[in-house]
Short mmCIF file of C-alpha atoms in Angstrom, two decimals:
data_model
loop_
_atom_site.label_atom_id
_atom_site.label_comp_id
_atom_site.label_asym_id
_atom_site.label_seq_id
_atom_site.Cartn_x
_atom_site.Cartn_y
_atom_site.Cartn_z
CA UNK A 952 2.06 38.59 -13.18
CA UNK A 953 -1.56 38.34 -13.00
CA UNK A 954 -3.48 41.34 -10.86
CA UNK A 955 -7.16 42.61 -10.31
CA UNK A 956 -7.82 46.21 -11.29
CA UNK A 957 -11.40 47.34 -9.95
CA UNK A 958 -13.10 49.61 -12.24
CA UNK A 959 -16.44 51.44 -11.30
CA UNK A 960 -19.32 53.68 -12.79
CA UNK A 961 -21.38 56.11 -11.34
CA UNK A 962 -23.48 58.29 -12.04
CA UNK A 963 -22.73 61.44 -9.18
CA UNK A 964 -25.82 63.50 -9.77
CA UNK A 965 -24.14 66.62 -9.85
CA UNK A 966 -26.80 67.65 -12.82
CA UNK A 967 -29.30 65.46 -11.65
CA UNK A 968 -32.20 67.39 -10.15
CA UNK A 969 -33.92 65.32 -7.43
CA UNK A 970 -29.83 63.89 -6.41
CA UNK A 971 -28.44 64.94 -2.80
CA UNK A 972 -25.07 65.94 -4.79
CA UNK A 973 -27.13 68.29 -7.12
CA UNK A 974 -24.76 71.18 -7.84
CA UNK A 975 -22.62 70.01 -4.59
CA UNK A 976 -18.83 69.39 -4.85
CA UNK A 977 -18.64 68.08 -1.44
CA UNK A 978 -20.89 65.16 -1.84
CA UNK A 979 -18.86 64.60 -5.07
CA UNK A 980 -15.88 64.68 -2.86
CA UNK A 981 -17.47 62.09 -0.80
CA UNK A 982 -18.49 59.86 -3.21
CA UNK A 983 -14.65 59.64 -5.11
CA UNK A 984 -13.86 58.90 -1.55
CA UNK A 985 -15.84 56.30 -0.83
CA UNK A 986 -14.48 55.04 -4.12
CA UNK A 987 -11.42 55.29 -3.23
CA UNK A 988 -12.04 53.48 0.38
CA UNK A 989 -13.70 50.68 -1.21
CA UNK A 990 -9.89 50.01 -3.46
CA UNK A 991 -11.26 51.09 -7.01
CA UNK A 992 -8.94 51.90 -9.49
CA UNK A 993 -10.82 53.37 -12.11
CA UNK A 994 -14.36 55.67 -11.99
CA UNK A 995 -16.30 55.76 -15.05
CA UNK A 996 -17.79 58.80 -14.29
CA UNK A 997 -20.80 60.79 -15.45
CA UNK A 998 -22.71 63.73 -14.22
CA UNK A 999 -19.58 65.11 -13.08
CA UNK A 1000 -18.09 68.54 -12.66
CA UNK A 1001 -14.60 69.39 -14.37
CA UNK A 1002 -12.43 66.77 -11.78
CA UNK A 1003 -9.46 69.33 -11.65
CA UNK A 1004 -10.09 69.88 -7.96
CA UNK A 1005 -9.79 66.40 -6.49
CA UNK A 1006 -6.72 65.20 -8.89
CA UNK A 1007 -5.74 64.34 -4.51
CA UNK A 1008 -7.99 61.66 -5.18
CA UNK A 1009 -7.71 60.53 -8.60
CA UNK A 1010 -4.47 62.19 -10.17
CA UNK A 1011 -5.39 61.38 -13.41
CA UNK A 1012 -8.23 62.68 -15.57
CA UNK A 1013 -9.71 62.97 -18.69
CA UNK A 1014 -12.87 64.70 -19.09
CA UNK A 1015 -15.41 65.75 -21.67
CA UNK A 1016 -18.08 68.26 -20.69
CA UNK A 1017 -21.51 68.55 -21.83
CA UNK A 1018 -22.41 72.21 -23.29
CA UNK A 1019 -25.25 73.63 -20.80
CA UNK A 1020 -27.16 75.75 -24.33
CA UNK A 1021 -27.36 75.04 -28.17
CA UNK A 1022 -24.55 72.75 -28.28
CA UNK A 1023 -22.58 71.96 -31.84
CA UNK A 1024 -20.86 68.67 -32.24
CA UNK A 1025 -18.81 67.08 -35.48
CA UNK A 1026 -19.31 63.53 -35.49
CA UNK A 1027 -17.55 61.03 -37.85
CA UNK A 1028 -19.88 62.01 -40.24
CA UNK A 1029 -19.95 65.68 -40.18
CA UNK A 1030 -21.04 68.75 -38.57
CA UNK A 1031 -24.40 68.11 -36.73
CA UNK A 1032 -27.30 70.73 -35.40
CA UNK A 1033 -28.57 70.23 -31.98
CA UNK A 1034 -30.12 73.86 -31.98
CA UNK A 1035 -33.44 72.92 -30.25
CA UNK A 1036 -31.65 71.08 -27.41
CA UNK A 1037 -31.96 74.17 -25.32
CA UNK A 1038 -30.90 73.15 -22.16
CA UNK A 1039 -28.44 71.02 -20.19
CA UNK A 1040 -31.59 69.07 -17.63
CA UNK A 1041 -32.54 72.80 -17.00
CA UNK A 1042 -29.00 73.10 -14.92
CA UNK A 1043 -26.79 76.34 -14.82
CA UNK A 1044 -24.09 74.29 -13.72
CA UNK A 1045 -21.58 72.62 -15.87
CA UNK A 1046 -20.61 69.07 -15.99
CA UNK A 1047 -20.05 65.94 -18.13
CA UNK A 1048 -18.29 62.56 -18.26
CA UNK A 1049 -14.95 61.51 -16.94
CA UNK A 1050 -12.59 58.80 -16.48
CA UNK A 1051 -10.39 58.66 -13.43
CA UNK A 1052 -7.17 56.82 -12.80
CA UNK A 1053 -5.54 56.20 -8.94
CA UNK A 1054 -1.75 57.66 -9.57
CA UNK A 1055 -1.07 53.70 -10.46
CA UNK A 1056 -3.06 53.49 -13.56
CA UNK A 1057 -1.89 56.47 -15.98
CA UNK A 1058 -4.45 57.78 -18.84
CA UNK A 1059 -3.76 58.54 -21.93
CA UNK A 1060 -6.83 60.25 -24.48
CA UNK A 1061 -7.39 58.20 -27.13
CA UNK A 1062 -6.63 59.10 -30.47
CA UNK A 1063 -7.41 56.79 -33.37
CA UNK A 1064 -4.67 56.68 -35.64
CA UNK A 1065 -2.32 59.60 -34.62
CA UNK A 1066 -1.24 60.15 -37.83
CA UNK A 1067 -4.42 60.89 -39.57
CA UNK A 1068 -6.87 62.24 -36.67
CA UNK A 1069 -5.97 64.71 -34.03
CA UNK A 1070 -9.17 63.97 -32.11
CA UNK A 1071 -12.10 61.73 -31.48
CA UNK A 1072 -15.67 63.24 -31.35
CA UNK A 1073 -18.81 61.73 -30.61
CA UNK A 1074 -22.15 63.06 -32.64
CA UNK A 1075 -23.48 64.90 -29.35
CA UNK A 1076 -20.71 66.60 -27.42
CA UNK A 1077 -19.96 65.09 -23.40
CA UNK A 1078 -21.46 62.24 -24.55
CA UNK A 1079 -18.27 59.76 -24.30
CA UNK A 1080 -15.11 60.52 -22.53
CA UNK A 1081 -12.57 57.75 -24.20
CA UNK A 1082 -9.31 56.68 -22.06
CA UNK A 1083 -6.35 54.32 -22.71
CA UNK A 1084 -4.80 52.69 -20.28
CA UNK A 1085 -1.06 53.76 -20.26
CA UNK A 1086 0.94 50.66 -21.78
CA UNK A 1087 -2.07 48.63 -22.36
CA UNK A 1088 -4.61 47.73 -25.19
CA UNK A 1089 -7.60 48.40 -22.72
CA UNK A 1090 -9.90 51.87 -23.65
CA UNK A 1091 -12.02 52.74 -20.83
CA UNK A 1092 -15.84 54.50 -22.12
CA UNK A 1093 -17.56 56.61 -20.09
CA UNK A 1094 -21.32 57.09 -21.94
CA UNK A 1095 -23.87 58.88 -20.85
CA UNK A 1096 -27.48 58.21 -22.22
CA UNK A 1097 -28.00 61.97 -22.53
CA UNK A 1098 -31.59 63.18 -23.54
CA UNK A 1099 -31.25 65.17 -26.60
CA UNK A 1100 -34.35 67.49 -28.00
CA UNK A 1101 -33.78 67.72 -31.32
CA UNK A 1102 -36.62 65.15 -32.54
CA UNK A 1103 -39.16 67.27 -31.93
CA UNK A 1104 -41.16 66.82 -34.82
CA UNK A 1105 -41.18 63.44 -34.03
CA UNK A 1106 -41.15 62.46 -30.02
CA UNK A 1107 -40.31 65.83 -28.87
CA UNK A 1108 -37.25 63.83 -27.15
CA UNK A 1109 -34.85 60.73 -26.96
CA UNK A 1110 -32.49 59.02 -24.95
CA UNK A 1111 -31.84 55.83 -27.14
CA UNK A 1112 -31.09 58.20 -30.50
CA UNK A 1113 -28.36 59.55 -28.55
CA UNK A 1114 -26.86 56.30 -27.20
CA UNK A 1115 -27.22 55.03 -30.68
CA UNK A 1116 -25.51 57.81 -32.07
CA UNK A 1117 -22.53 57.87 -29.68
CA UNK A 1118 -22.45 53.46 -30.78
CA UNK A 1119 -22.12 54.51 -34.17
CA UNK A 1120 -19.17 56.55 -33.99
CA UNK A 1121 -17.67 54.59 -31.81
CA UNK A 1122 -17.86 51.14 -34.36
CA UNK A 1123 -14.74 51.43 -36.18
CA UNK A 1124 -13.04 51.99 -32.60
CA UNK A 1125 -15.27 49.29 -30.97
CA UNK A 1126 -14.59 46.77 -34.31
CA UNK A 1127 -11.05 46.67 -33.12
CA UNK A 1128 -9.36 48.54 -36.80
CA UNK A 1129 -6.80 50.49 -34.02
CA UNK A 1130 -5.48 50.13 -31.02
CA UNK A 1131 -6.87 49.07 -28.52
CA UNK A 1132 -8.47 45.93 -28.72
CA UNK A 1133 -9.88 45.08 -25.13
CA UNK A 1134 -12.69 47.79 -23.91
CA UNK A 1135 -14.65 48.66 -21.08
CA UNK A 1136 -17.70 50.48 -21.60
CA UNK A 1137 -19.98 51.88 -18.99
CA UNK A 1138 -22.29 54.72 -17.42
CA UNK A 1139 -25.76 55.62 -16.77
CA UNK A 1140 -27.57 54.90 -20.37
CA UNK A 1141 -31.05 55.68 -19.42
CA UNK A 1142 -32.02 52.84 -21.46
CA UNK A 1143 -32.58 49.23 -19.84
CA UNK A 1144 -34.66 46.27 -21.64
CA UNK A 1145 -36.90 45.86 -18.69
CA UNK A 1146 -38.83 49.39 -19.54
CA UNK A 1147 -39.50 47.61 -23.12
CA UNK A 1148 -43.43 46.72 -23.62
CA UNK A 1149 -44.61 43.52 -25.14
CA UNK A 1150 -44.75 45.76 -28.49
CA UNK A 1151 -41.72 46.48 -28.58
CA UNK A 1152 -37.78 45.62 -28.10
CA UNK A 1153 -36.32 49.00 -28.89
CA UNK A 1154 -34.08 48.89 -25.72
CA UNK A 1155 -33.27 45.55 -25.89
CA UNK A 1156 -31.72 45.99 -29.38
CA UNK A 1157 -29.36 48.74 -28.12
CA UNK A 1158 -28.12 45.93 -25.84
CA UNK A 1159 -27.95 43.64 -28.71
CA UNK A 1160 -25.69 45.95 -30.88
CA UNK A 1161 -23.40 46.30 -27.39
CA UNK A 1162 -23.31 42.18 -27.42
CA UNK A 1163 -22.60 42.01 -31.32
CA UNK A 1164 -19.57 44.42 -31.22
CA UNK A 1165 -17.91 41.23 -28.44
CA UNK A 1166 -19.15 43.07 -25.52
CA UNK A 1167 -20.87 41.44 -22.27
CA UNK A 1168 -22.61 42.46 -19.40
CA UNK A 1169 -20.48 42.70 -16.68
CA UNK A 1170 -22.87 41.70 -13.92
CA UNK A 1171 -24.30 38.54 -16.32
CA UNK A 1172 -28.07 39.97 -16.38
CA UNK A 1173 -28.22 40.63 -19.86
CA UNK A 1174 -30.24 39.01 -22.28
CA UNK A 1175 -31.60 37.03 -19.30
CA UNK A 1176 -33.13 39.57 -17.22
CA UNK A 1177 -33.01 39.87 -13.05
CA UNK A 1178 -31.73 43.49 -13.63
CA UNK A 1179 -30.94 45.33 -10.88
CA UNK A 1180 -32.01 49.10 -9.41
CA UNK A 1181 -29.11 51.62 -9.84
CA UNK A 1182 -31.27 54.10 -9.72
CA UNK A 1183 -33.25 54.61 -6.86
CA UNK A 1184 -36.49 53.36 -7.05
CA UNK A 1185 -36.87 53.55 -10.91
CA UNK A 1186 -34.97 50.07 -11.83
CA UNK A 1187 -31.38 49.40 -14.06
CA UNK A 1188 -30.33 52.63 -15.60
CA UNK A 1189 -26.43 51.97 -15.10
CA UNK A 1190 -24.43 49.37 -16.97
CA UNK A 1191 -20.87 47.98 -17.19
CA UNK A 1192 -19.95 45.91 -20.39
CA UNK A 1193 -16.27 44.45 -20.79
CA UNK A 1194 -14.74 42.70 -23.84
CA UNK A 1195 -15.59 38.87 -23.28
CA UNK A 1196 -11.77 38.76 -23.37
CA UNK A 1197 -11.22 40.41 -20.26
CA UNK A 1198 -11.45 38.10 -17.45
CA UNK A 1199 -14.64 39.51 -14.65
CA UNK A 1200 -13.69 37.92 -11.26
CA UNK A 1201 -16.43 39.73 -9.70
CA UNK A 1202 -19.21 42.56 -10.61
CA UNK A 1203 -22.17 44.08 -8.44
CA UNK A 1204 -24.12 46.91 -7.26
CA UNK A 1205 -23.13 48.46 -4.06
CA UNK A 1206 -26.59 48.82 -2.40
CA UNK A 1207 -24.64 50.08 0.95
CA UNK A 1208 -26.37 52.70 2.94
CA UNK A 1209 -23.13 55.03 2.71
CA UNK A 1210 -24.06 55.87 -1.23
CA UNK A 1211 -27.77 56.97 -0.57
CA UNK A 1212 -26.88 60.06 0.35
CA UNK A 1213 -24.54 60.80 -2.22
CA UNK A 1214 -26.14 60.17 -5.52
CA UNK A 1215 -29.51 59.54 -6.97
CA UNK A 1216 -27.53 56.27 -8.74
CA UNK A 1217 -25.58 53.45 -7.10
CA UNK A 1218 -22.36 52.43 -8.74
CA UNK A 1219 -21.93 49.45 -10.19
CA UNK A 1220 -18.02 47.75 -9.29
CA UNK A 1221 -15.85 45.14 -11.47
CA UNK A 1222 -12.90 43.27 -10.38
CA UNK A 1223 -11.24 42.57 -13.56
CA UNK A 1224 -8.40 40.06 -13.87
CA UNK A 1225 -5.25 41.06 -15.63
CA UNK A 1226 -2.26 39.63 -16.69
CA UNK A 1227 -0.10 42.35 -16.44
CA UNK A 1228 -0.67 45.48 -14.48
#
């Protein structure tokens, strides 16, 4: 039986400080709504306060949150200092990444290899929320391109370490060694090739790592260009990349007036095609 399941990221500015959800679970409310209304399936969530109070909307959950002060993280590697990285965007209020599931599309928190790891951690924590689709091989990603402080002998702060970071500790999971083998990866990355200079490609080679683990751009700008503003006025910070097995029947950005007021980000939304579901 083949099916569409339509999957979605947004950023909901619940941490963001110039967003009209900033610190506001009603607006948060009324964006999973409008979600919800509009038929998707999945949200690829960041930015988002722990989701236990609208499981009416999306009954199933997995979530990761982002410490607010001096967070410590074990990545693959090892234990990891982020000491200087005082503060959460300067926000009192807690929040992080997410993946939610309409009650037809169960979750289940990925663990590579059961028998040999009880848990996967990226290098900074919140970073990546990881989700299986129950009785699939499709993991859902939820990354968030979150600024970290700790280079600050060198440019006082970075967005791209962070994403590259969260890539590497992902590979052996992303090179298809376990279970599944079909991803979706998405979120607001802070990072787009279009804020590259003529110096340098620095963005654009995150996005070349993405393409070179099988991955493509869901909405078919990348390498080519014509990106598109998911956040307001400041050009593509939000991106949606699928395994080039998985079939994409449609992808945008909903640029309806009903999501101004509701996040400083538009979501991006992805009709996949699948043969089972």
């Amino acid at each position: 039986m083949v099916g569409i399941i339509r999957v979605a990221t947004w950023n909901l500015g619940y941490g963001s400080l110039q967003s009209p959800s900033r610190n506001s679970t009603n607006k948060v409310r009324a964006a999973l709504e409008y979600m919800s209304g509009k038929g998707v399936d999945i949200v690829i969530a960041q930015e988002i306060f722990n989701p236990n109070s609208i499981q009416d909307i999306y009954p199933h959950q997995i979530y990761s949150e982002i410490p607010h002060k001096n967070p410590s993280g074990t990545g693959v590697w090892g234990n990891i200092d982020f000491s200087t990285d005082a503060e959460n965007n300067g926000n009192d209020q807690k929040w992080g990444t997410a993946v939610l599931a309409k009650s037809n599309f169960h979750l289940e928190k990925f663990v590579p290899d059961g028998n040999k790891c009880k848990y996967y951690n990226t290098a900074y924590p919140g970073s990546v929320t990881i989700a299986q689709i129950a009785n699939t091989d499709i993991a859902i990603i939820s990354m968030y391109g979150k600024k970290i402080y700790d280079y600050e002998w060198v440019t006082n702060y970075s967005y791209l370490a962070n994403l590259h970071r969260c890539l590497s500790d992902m590979a052996p999971l992303l090179d298809r060694f376990y279970s599944p083998k079909r991803f979706i990866i998405a979120g607001d990355w802070n990072a787009s090739p279009q804020f590259d200079t003529r110096t340098s490609s620095k963005n654009y080679n995150f996005f070349e790592r993405l393409v070179n683990f099988d991955l493509k751009d869901c909405l078919g700008h990348f390498p080519d260009g014509n990106y598109e503003t998911t956040f307001k006025n400041s050009g593509q910070l939000d991106w949606m990349f699928a395994s080039k097995k998985l079939i994409i029947k449609n992808s945008y950005v909903d640029y309806s007036k009903e999501v101004e007021d509701l996040s400083d980000h538009r979501p991006i939304i992805t009709e996949i095609e699948l043969e089972e579901i």
